[in-house]
Coordinates of C-alpha atoms and ligand atoms in Angstrom, one line a residue:
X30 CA 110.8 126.4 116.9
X31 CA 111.5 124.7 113.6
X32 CA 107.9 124.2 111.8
X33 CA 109.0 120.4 111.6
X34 CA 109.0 120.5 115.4
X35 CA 106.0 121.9 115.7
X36 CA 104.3 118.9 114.0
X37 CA 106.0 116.8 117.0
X38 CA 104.8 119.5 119.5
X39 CA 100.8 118.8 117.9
X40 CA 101.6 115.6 117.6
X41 CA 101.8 115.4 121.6
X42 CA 98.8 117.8 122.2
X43 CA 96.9 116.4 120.1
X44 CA 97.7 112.5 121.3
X45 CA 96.9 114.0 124.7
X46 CA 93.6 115.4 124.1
X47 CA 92.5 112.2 122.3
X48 CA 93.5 109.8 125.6
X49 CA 91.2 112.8 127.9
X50 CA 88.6 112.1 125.9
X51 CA 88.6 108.4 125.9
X52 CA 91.0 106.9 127.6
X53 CA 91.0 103.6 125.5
X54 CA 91.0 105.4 122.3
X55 CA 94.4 104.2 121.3
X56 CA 93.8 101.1 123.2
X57 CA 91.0 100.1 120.8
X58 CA 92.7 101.1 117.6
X59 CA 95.6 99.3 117.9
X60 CA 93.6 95.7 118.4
X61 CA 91.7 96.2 115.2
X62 CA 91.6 97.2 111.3
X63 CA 88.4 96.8 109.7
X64 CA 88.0 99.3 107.6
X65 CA 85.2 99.2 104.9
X66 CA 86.5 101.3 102.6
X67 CA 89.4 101.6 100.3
X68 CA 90.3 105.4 99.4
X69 CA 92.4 106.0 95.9
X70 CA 92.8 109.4 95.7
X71 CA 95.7 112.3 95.1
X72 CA 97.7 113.2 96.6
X73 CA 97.2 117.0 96.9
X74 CA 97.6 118.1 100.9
X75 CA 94.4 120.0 100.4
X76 CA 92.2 116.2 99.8
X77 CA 93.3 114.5 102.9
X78 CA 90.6 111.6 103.0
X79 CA 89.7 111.0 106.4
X80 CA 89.1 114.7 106.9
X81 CA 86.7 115.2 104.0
X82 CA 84.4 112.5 105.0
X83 CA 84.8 113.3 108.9
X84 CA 85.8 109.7 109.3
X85 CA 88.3 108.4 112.0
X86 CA 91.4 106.8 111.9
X87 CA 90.8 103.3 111.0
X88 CA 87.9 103.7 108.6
X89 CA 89.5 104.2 104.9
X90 CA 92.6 102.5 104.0
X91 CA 94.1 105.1 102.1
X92 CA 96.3 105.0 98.8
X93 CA 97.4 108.4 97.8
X94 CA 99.3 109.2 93.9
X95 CA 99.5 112.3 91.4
X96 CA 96.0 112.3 90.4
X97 CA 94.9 109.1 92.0
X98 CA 96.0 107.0 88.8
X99 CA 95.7 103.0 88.8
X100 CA 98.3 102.2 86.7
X101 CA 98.3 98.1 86.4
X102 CA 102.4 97.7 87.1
X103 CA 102.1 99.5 90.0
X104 CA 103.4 97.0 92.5
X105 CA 102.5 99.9 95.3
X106 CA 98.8 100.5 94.3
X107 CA 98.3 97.1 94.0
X108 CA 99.8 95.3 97.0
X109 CA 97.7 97.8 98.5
X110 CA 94.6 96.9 96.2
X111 CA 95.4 93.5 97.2
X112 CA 95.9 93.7 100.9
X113 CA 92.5 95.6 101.3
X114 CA 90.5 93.7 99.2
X115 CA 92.1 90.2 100.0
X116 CA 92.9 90.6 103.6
X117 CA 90.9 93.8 105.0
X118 CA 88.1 92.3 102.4
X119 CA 86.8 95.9 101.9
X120 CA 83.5 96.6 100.5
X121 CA 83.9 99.6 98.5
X122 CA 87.0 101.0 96.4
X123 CA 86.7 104.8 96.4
X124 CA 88.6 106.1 93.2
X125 CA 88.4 110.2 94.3
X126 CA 89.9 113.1 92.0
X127 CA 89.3 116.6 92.5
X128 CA 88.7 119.4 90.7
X129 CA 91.7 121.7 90.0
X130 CA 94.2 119.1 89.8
X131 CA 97.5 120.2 89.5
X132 CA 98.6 117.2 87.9
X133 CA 95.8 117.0 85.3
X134 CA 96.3 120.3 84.4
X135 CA 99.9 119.6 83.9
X136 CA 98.9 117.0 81.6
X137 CA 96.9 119.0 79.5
X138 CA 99.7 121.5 79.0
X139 CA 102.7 120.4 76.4
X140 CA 105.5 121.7 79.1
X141 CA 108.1 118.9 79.7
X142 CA 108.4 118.2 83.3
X143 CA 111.1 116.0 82.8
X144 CA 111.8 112.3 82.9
X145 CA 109.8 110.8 86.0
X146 CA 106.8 113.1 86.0
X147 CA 106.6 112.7 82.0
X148 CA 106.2 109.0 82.6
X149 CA 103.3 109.4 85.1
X150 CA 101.8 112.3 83.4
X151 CA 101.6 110.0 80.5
X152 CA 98.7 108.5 82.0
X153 CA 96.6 111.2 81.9
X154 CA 97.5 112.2 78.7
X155 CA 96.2 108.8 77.7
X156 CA 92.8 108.9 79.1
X157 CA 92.8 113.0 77.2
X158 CA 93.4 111.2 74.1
X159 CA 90.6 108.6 74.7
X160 CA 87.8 111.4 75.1
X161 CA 89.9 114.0 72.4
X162 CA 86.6 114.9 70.8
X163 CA 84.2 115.9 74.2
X164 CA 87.2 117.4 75.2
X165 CA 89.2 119.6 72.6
X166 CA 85.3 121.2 72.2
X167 CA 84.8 122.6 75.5
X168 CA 86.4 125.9 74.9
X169 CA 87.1 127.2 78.3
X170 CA 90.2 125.8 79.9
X171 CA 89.1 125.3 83.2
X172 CA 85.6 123.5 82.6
X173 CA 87.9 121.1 79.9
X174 CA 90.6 120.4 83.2
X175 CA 87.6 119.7 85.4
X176 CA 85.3 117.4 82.8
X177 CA 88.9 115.7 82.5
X178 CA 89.3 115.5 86.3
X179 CA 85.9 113.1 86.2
X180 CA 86.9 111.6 82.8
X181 CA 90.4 110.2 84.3
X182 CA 88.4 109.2 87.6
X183 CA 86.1 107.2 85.4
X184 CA 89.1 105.6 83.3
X185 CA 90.9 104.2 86.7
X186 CA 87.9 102.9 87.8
X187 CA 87.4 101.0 85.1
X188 CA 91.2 99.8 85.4
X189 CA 90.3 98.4 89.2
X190 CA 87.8 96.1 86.8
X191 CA 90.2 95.0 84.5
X192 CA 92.4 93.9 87.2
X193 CA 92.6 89.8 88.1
X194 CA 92.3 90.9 91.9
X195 CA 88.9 93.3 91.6
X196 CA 87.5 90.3 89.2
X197 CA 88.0 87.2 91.4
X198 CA 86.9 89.5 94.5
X199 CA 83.7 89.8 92.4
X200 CA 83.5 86.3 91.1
X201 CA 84.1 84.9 95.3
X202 CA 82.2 87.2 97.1
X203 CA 80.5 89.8 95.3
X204 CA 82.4 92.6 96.4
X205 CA 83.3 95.6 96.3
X206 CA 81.7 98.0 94.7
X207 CA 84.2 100.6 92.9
X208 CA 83.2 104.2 93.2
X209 CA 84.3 107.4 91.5
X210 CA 83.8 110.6 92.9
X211 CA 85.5 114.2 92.3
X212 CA 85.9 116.2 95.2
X213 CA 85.3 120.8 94.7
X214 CA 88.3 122.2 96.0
X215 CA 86.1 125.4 95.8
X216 CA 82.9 124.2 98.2
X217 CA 84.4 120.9 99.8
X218 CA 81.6 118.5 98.4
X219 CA 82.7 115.4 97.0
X220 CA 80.3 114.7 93.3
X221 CA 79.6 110.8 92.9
X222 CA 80.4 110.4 89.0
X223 CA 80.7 106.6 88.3
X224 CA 79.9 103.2 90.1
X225 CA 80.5 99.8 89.4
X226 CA 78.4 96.8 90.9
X227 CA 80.0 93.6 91.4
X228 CA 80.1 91.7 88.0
X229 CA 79.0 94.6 86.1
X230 CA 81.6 94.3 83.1
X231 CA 79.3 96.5 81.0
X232 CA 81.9 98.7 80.2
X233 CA 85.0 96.6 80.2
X234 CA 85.9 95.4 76.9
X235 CA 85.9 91.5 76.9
X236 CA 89.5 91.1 76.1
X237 CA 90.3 92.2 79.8
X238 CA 88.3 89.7 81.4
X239 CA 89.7 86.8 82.9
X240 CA 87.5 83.1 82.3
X241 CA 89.6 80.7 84.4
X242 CA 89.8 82.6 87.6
Ligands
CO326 CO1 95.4 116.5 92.4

């Protein structure tokens, strides 16, 4: 058996054992979406979302990238910001990086990885320079990938609040909260680094906050 027919072979069992145990389970998940969270994160096999919080199909909307960047001409992380927030009218936005990110480590390093992952890895190199002085004086490489891991989960949360569709979700409803966490490869727990209440614009510069909305 070819490994890719073994996912179709789980895929069965596992459909199978879901309808023994309740026989509507697939039933009730297809009437209805309502999750209450929306899940940014990367997109590393080992940080699969649903898993980490023992949630169930249905509960996070999920949005997966190399190091769970929002980058604001992403018309795929924001349709997706914009379907959840407009339409699912989700109450949180998760923002989750993860310690021992292979792309923020990449980042740090001055190895070319060529045209396409240049440009996204140009991201992070962005936030690096923004915090150049913390950073360049923690001395040990893997505490200065890991304090960048929360530094860049920080940063894109604060992009969510620069963003028209976070900012009139705030202004009409007063909602959602954004979150960032960083999630231990090492020991599974997920640290909560950063939070944003509705309307708090505290740390937003005022040039990226809209007055007509
Ligand atoms: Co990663």
């Amino acid at each position: 058996m070819t490994p890719f027919e073994k996912l179709l072979l789980e895929n069965k069992a596992w459909s199978h054992e879901k309808t023994e145990e309740d026989p509507e389970y697939f039933h009730k998940l297809a009437q209805l979406q309502t999750p209450e969270f929306l899940w940014i994160g990367c997109s590393d096999s080992r940080v699969p979302a649903n898993e980490i919080t023992n949630t169930q199909p249905g509960e996070i909307f999920v949005h997966r990238n190399i190091s769970n960047l929002v980058v604001h001409t992403d018309v795929n992380l924001l349709s997706v910001l914009d379907y959840a927030v407009n339409h699912l009218k989700v109450n949180h936005v998760i923002v989750c990086g993860h310690y021992g990110c292979g792309g923020i480590k990449a980042a740090m390093s001055n190895h070319t990885y060529d045209l396409v992952l240049n440009m996204w890895l140009r991201y992070i190199k962005d936030v690096y320079c923004l915090y150049e002085e913390e950073l360049s004086a923690i001395k040990d490489e893997e505490q200065r990938a890991d304090r960048l891991v929360e530094l860049n989960v920080k940063e894109q949360v604060l992009k969510l609040a620069k963003t028209s569709i976070i900012q009139r979700a705030w202004k009409e409803r007063n909602s959602p909260v954004l979150h960032g966490w960083a999630y231990g490869l090492k020991d599974g727990i997920i640290k909560d680094l950063f939070n944003l209440q509705p309307g708090d614009f505290s740390s937003v510069t005022p040039i990226y906050q809209f007055d007509d909305l």
